[in-house]
XYZ file of C-alpha atoms in Angstrom:
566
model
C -21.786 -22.895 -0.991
C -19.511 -20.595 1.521
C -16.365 -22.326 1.677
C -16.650 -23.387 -2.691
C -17.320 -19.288 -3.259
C -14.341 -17.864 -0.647
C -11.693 -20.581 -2.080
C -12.466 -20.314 -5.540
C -11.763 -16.029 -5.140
C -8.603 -16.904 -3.014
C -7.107 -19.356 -5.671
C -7.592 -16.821 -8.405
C -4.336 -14.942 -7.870
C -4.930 -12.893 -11.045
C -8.060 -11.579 -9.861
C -6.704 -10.817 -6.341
C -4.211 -9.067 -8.388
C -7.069 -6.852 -9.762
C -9.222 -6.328 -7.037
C -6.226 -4.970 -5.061
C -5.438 -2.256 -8.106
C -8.953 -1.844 -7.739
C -8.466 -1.526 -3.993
C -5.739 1.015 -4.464
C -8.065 3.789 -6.886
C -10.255 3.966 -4.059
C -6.936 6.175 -2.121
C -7.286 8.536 -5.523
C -6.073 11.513 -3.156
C -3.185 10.040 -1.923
C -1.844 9.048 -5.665
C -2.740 13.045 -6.833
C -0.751 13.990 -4.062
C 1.792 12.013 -5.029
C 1.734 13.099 -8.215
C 1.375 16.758 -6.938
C 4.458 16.325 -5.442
C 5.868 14.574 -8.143
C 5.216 17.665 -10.581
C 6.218 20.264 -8.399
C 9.704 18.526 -7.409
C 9.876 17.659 -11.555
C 9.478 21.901 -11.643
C 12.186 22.813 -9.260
C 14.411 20.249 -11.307
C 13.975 22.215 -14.487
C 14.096 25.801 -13.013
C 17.104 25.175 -11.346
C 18.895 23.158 -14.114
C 17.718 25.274 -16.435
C 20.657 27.991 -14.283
C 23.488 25.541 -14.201
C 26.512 24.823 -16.709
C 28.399 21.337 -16.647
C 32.298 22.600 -17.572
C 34.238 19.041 -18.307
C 37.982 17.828 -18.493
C 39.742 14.711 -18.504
C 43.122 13.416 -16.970
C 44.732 10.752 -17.806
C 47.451 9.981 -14.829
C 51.161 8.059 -15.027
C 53.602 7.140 -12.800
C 56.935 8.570 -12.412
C 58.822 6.227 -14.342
C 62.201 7.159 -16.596
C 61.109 4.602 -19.279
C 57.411 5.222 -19.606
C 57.549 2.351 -22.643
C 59.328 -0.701 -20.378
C 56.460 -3.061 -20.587
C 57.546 -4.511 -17.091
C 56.015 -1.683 -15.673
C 52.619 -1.713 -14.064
C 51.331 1.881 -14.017
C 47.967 0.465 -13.074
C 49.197 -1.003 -9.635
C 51.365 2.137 -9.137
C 48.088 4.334 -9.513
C 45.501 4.024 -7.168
C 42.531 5.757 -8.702
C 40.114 6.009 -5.404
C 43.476 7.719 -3.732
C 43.909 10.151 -6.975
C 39.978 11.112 -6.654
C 40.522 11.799 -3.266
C 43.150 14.123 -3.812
C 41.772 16.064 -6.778
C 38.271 17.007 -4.248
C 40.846 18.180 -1.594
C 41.032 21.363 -0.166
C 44.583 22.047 -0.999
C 43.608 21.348 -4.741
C 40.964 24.342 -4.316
C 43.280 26.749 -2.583
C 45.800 26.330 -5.416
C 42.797 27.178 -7.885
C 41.312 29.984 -6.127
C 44.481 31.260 -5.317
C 44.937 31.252 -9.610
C 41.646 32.535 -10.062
C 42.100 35.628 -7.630
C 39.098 34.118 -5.381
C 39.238 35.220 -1.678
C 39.916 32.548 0.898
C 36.214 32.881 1.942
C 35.280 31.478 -1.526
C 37.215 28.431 -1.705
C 34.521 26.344 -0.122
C 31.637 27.467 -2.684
C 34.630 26.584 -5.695
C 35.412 23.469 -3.662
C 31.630 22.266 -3.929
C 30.860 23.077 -7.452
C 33.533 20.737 -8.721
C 33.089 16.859 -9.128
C 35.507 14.151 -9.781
C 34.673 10.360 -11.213
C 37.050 7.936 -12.622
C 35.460 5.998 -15.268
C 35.916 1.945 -14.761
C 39.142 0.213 -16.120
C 40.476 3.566 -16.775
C 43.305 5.724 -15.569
C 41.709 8.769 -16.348
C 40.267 11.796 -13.842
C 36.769 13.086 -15.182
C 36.512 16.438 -13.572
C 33.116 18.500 -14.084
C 32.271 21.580 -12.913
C 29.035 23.087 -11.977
C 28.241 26.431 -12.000
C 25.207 29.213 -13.449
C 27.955 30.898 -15.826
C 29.205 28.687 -18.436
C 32.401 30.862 -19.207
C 32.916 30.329 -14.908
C 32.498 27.081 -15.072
C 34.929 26.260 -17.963
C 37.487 28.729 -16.404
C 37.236 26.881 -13.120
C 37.185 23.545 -14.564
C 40.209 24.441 -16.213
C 42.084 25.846 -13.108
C 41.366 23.088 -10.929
C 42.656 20.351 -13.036
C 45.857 22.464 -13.184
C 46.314 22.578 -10.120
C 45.864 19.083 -9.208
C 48.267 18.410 -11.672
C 50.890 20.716 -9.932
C 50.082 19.616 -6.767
C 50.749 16.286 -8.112
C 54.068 16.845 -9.566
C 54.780 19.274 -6.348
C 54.450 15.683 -4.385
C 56.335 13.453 -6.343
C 59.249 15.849 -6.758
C 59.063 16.545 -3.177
C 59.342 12.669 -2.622
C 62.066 12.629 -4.687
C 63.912 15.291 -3.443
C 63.329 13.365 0.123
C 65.094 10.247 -1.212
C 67.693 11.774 -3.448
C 69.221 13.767 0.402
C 69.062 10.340 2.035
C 71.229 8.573 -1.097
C 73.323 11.516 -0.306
C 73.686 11.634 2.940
C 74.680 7.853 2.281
C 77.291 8.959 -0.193
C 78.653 11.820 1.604
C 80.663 9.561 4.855
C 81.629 6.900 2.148
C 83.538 9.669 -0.510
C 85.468 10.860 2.603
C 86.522 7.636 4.003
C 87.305 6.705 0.123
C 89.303 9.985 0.496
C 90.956 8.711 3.713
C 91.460 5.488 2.622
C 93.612 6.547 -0.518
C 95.639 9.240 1.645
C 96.965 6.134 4.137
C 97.238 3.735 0.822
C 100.221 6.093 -0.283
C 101.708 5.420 2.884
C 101.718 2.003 3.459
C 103.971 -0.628 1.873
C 103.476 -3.088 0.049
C 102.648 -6.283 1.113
C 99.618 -7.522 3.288
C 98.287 -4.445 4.842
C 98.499 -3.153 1.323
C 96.255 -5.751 -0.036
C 93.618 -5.593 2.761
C 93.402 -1.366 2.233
C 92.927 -1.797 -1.365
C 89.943 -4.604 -0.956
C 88.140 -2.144 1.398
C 88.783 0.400 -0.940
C 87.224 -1.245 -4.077
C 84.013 -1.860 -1.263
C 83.879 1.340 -1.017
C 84.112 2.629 -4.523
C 81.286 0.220 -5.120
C 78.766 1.592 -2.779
C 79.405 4.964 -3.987
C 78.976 3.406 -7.419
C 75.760 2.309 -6.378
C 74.608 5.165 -4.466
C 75.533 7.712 -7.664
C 73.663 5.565 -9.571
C 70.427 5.810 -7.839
C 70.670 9.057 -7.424
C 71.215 9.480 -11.399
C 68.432 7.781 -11.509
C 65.694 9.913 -9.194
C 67.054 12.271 -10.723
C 65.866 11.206 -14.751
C 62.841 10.661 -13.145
C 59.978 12.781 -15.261
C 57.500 13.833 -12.234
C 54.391 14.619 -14.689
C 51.419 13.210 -12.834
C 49.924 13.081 -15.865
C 48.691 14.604 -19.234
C 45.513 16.486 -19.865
C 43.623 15.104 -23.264
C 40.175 17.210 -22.977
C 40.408 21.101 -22.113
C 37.018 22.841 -20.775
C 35.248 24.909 -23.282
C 32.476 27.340 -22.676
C 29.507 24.770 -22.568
C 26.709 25.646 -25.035
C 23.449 24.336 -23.350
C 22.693 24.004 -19.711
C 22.905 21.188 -17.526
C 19.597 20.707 -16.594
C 17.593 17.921 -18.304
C 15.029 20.490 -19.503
C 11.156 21.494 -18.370
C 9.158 18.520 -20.250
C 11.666 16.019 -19.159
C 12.033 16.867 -15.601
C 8.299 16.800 -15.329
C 7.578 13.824 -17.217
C 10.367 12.560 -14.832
C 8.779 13.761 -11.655
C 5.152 12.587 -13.135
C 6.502 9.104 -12.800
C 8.171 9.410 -9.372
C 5.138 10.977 -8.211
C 2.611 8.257 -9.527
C 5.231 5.889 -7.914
C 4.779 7.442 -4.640
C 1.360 7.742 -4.413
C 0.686 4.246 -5.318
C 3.044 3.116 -2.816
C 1.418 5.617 0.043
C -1.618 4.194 -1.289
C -0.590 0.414 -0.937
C 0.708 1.255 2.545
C -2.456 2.785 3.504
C -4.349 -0.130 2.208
C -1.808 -2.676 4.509
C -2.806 -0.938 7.386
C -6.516 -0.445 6.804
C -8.586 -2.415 9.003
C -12.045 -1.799 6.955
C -12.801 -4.416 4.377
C -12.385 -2.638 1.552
C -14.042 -5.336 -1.085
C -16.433 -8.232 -1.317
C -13.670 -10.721 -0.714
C -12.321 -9.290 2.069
C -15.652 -9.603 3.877
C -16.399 -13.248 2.537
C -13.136 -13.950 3.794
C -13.772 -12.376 7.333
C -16.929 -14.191 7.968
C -15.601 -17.036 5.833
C -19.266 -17.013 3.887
C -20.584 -15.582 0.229
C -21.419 -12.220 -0.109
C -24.974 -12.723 -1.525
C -25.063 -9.039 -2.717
C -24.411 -5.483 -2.607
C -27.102 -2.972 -2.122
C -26.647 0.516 -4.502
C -27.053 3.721 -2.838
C -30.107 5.054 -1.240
C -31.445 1.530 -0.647
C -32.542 2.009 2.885
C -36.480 2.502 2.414
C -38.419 0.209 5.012
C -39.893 -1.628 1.776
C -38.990 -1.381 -2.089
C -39.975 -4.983 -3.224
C -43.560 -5.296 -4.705
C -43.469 -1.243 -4.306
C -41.142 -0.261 -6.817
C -39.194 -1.076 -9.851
C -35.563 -0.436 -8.748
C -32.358 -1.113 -8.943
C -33.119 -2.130 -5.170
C -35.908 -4.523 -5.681
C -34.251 -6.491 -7.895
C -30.837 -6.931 -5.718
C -33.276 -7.855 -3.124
C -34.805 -10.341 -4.975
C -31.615 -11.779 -5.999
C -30.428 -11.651 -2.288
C -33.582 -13.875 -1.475
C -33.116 -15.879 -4.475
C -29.656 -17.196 -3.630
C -30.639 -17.802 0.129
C -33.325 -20.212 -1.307
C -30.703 -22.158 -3.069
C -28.573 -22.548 -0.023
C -29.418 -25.784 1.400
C -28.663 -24.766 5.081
C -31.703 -22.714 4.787
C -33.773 -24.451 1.720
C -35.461 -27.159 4.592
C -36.808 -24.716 7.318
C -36.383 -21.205 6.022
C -35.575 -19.344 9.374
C -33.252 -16.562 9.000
C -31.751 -14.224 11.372
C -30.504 -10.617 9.984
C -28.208 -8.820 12.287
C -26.367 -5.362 11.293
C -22.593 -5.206 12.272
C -22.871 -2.249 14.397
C -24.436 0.905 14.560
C -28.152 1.628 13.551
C -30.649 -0.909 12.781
C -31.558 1.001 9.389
C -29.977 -1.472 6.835
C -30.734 -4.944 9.184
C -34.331 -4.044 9.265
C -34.831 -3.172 5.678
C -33.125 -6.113 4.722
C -35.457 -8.106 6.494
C -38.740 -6.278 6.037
C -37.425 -6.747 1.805
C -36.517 -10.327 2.058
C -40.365 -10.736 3.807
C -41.677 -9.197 0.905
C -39.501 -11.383 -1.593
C -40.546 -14.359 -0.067
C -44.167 -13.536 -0.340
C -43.894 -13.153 -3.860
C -43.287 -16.632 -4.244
C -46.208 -17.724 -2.169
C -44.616 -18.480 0.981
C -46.677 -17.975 4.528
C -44.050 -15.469 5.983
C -43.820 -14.001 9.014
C -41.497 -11.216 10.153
C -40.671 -10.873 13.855
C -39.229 -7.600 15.185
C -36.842 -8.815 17.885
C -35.678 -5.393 18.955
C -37.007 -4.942 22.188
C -35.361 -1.770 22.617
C -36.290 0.675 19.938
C -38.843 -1.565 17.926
C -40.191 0.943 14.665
C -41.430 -1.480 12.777
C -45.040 -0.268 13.208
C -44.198 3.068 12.187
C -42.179 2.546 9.112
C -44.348 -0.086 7.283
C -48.272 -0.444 6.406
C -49.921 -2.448 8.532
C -53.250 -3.740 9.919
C -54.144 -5.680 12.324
C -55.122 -9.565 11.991
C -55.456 -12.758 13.071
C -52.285 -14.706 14.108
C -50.735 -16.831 11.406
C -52.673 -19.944 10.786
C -49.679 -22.341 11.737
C -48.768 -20.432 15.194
C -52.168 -20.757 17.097
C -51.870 -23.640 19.054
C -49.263 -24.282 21.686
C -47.773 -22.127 24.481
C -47.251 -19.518 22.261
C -51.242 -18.847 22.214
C -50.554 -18.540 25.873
C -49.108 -15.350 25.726
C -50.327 -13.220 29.341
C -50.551 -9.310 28.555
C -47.134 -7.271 29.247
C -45.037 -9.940 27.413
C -43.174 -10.683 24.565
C -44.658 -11.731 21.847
C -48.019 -11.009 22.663
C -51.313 -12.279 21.521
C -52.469 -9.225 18.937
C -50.966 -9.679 14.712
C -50.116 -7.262 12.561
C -50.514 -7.706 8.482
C -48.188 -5.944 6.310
C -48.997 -4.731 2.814
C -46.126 -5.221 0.528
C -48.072 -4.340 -2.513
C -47.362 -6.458 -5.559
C -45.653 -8.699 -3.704
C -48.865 -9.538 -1.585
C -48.668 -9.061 2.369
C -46.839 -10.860 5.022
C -46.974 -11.256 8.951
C -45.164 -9.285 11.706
C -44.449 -9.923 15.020
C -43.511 -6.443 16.279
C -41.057 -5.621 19.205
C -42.199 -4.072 21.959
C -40.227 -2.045 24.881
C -39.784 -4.604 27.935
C -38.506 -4.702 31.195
C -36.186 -7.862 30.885
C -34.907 -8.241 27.117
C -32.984 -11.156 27.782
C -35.573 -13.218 29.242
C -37.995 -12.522 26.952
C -35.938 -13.181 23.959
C -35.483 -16.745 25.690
C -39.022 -17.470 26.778
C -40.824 -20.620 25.867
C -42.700 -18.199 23.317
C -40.427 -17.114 21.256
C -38.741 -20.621 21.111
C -42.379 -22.088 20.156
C -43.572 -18.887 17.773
C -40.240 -20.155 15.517
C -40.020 -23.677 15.832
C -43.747 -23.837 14.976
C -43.013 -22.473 11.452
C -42.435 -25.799 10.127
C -44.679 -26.282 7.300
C -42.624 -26.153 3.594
C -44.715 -23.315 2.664
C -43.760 -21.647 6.239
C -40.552 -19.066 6.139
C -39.488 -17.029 9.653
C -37.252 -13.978 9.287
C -36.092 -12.451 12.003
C -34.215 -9.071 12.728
C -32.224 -8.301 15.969
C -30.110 -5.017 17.363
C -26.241 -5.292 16.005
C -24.305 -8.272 17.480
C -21.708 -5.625 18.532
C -23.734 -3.407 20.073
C -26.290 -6.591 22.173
C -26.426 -10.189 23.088
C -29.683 -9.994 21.805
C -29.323 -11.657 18.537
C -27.050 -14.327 20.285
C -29.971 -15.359 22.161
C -32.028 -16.102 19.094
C -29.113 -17.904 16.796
C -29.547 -21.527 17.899
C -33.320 -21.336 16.924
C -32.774 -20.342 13.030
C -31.661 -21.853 10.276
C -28.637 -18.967 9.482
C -27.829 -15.288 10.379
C -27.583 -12.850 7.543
C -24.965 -10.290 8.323
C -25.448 -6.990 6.805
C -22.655 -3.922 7.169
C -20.822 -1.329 5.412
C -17.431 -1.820 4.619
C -16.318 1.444 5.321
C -17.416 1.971 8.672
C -17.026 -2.105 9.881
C -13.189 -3.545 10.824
C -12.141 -7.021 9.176
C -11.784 -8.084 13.414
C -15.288 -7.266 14.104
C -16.589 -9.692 11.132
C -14.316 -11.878 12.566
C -15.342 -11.287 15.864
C -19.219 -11.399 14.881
C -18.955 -15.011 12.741
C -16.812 -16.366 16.313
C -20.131 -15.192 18.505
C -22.888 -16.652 16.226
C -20.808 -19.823 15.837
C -20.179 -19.992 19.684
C -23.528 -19.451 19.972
C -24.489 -22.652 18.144
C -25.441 -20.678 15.342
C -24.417 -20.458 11.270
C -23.599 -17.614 9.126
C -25.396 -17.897 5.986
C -23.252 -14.986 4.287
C -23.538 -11.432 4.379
C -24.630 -8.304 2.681
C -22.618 -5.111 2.115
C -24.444 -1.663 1.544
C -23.275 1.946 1.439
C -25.121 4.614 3.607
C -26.393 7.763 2.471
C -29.186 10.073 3.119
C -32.591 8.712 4.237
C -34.765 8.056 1.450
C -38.474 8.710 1.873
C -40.194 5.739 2.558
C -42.416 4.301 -0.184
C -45.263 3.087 1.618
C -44.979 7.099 2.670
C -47.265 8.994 0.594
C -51.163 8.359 0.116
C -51.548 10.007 -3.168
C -49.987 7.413 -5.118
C -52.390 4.318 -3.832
C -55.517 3.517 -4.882
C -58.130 1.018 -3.905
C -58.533 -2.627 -6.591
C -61.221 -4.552 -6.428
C -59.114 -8.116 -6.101
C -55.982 -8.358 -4.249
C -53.030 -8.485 -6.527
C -51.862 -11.935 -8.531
C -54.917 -12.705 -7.282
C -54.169 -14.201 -3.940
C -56.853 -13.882 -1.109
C -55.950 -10.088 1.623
C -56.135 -11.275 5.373
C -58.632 -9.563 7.586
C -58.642 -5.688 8.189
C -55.389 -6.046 5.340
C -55.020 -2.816 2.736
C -54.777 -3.715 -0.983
C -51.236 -2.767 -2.887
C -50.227 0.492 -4.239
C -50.705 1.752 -7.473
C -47.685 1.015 -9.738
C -46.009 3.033 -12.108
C -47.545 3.135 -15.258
C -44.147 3.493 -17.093
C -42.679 0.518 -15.595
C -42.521 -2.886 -16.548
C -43.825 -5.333 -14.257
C -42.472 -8.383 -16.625
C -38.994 -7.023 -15.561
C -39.494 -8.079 -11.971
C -37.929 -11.432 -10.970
C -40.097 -13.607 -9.187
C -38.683 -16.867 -6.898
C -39.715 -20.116 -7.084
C -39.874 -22.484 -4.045
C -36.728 -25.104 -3.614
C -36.874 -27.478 -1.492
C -33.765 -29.898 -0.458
C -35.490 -32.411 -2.507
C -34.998 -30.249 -5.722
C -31.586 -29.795 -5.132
């Protein structure tokens, strides 16, 4: 039934998917902080937008070129864009600006970061935009800096020209004065060979000056325009900002993004189960039920109509459907650490369900250490139960463990049931092995017969370990939010190295002590019979008196199953 209920819940991916949503509301303060945070960052967004101006202008750039419509030009491989981006956020671009603008040195830094540059893709055009609390400053600034990129621009490429227009001429220069020479000592000579050789160096010459004149001609047609504005900045009309409701809508949604993502991460690292499957899955059994709130009274079944008689029932009912446990009925309830408050009213309420469906059950306190049993609960004494008098067990000496006197316990409506109750000795561990307790549990084999046993927290002593290899199945009860997914773990590894099986487990939440029903006198009275007419063992008190307002066809009664009926 264990393995069928944990791998059907880990197959169904869509409801992992919602139990781990579920999972994450449980961190509800870290996702309002998030969206706290969120809001108020959403806030300072629309204050301070609400303050700034966006000034825009656009540049579209050319090379130098003296035929800007020869379609063997390239201006797109002449132009490097990231290079003319570069230079328009320069410093030398904001000097020039503030210098036009009558800003002090000190200020070109503040001008400098206000201003933003993008080139828009498969373009050749500058996109500058210009940030600043006054619109009629920011369109004025806008305006200044993309002039002066431009001039600093065409200050560059006529300074590049300039460069190669003196090295033409100081190419040209030595050749016009040896063409000068050359044609002085021509009129000299006669004619004949050395005539013919001065002339051929002449017309040499006159063609590299030729050439040289003619590159210079041409730097010199060169048009040095960087490039042409085609959007001036105008006084912007509306701010910047993307306004109050949008920037906290915006920030809403970037907060509830952060919290459920500080909530995820703090679920990751969370070492408490924080569901049913995560505790089926550490002690790889079903989780037979949940207990509500304020279900930590000794005894509720047969007492009361609640919402915690019935789980118990149900908790009782699915154990007798287990077949590990349907042949001998011996349990073992164990809390996972801590107190013994929600192990021993489990037990003392799965007694009481039992007895309900007419089974001979006995409860044995094996806390040795703190037993309370006798206090909490309303017992009498009795004879020993019918199947445990013979044997070594009836051979109990005084001062040990069990010993020879029985208590009855009145469960009300539910009828009454045995106890063995613990009792404060010197050696725990050898009286939790003693041929006593072995035969006081193996002895509770008749099919009417059922043994439940509660122990101290397997974290806490090796008592229950001591006791696992003579029952049927432990029954692990713990809170989720004070238990670690390794110490499940941990626990199902010591019961099954103890030879022992973990029937499943029970989760509860703790709260304030409730008041004991079996508590107050005034609300018992004395019947004639005992109740659904069943027969009271010796020196036994009758059941309570039940609620006259409640139902008592609402209560779910068990039937016996044995591994026959299966």
């Amino acid at each position: 039934m264990s393995q069928t209920h944990v791998t059907i819940r880990a197959e169904d991916e869509p409801e992992q998917l919602r139990e781990q949503f579920r999972q994450l509301l449980r961190y509800r303060w870290l996702i309002a902080g998030g969206v706290g945070v969120g809001l108020l960052a959403g806030a300072w967004l629309g204050i301070t937008g609400a303050d700034s101006y966006a000034a825009t202008t656009d540049v579209v750039l050319r090379a130098p070129s003296s035929d800007p419509f020869n379609p063997a030009l390239s201006i797109d491989k002449a132009i490097n864009m990231g290079s003319e981006r570069q230079t328009a956020l320069s410093r030398k671009v904001a000097e020039r600006a503030a210098k036009k603008l009558g800003m002090d040195a000190d200020e070109v830094e503040q001008l400098q970061g206000g201003l933003q540059v993008t080139t828009p893709p498969q373009t050749l055009v500058l996109h500058f935009t210009y940030n600043a609390s006054d619109p009629e400053a920011a369109s004025r600034r806008a305006n200044a800096l993309t002039q002066a990129y431009i001039a600093l621009r065409k200050e560059q490429y006529e300074s590049v020209r300039a460069a190669n227009v003196k090295g033409l001429q100081d190419q040209l220069n030595p050749l016009g004065k040896q063409n000068d020479e050359l044609s002085d000592r021509l009129k000299r000579l006669p004619e004949g060979a050395a005539a013919d050789s001065a002339y051929a160096l002449q017309v040499n010459l006159l063609n590299r000056i030729t050439e040289l004149r003619s590159k210079i001609t041409s730097l010199k047609a060169l048009d040095m325009t960087p490039g042409n504005v085609i959007r001036d900045a105008t006084v912007p009309s509306a701010s910047d900002g993307p306004g109050m409701p949008l920037a906290l809508g915006l920030g809403g949604l970037v907060g509830v993004g952060l919290g459920l993502l500080g909530a995820w991460v703090r679920l990751v690292f969370d070492p408490a189960p924080r569901s049913a499957g995560d505790v089926a899955r550490a002690v790889r059994g079903p989780v037979l039920g949940a207990l509500p709130r304020g279900s930590g009274a000794a005894l509720v079944v047969g007492r009361t109509d609640s919402r915690a008689a019935e789980e118990y029932r149900s908790i009782a009912f699915r154990l007798a459907y287990d077949d590990r446990f349907a042949d001998r009925r011996r349990v073992l309830v164990v809390a996972a650490r801590g107190s013994m408050e929600s192990s021993v009213a489990m037990a003392v309420n799965l007694a009481a369900s039992f007895a309900e469906t007419g089974k001979n059950v006995l409860l044995v306190e094996a806390d040795l250490r703190t037993p309370s049993l006798t206090e909490r609960l309303d017992v009498s004494a009795a004879t020993r139960p019918r199947w445990s008098r013979s044997g070594g067990y009836a051979e109990a000496t005084d001062g040990e463990w069990p010993g020879r006197d029985r208590l009855v316990v009145d469960a009300g409506e539910s009828g009454a049931f045995g106890l063995v109750p613990g009792e404060r000795v010197r050696n725990v561990p050898r009286a939790l092995t003693s041929p006593q307790v072995t035969q006081l549990i193996a002895e509770a084999d008749d099919p009417d017969a059922t043994v439940v046993v509660v122990a101290p927290p397997v974290l806490a002593y090796a008592d229950a370990l001591a006791l696992v290899d003579r029952v049927d199945g432990v029954l692990i009860v713990c809170d989720p939010r004070t238990v670690h997914r390794a110490d499940l773990v941990r626990i199902r590894e010591l019961i099954v190295g103890a030879g022992g099986t973990v029937l499943g487990a029970v989760t509860h939440t703790e709260s304030r002590r409730t008041a004991d029903p079996a508590a107050p006198a005034g609300n018992r009275r004395r019947k004639g019979g005992s109740p659904a007419g069943r027969p009271v063992p010796p020196g036994a008190r009758l059941e309570p008196e039940l609620d006259p307002d409640a139902d008592p066809s609402s209560t779910m009664a068990l039937r016996t199953v044995r591994s026959g009926d299966m």
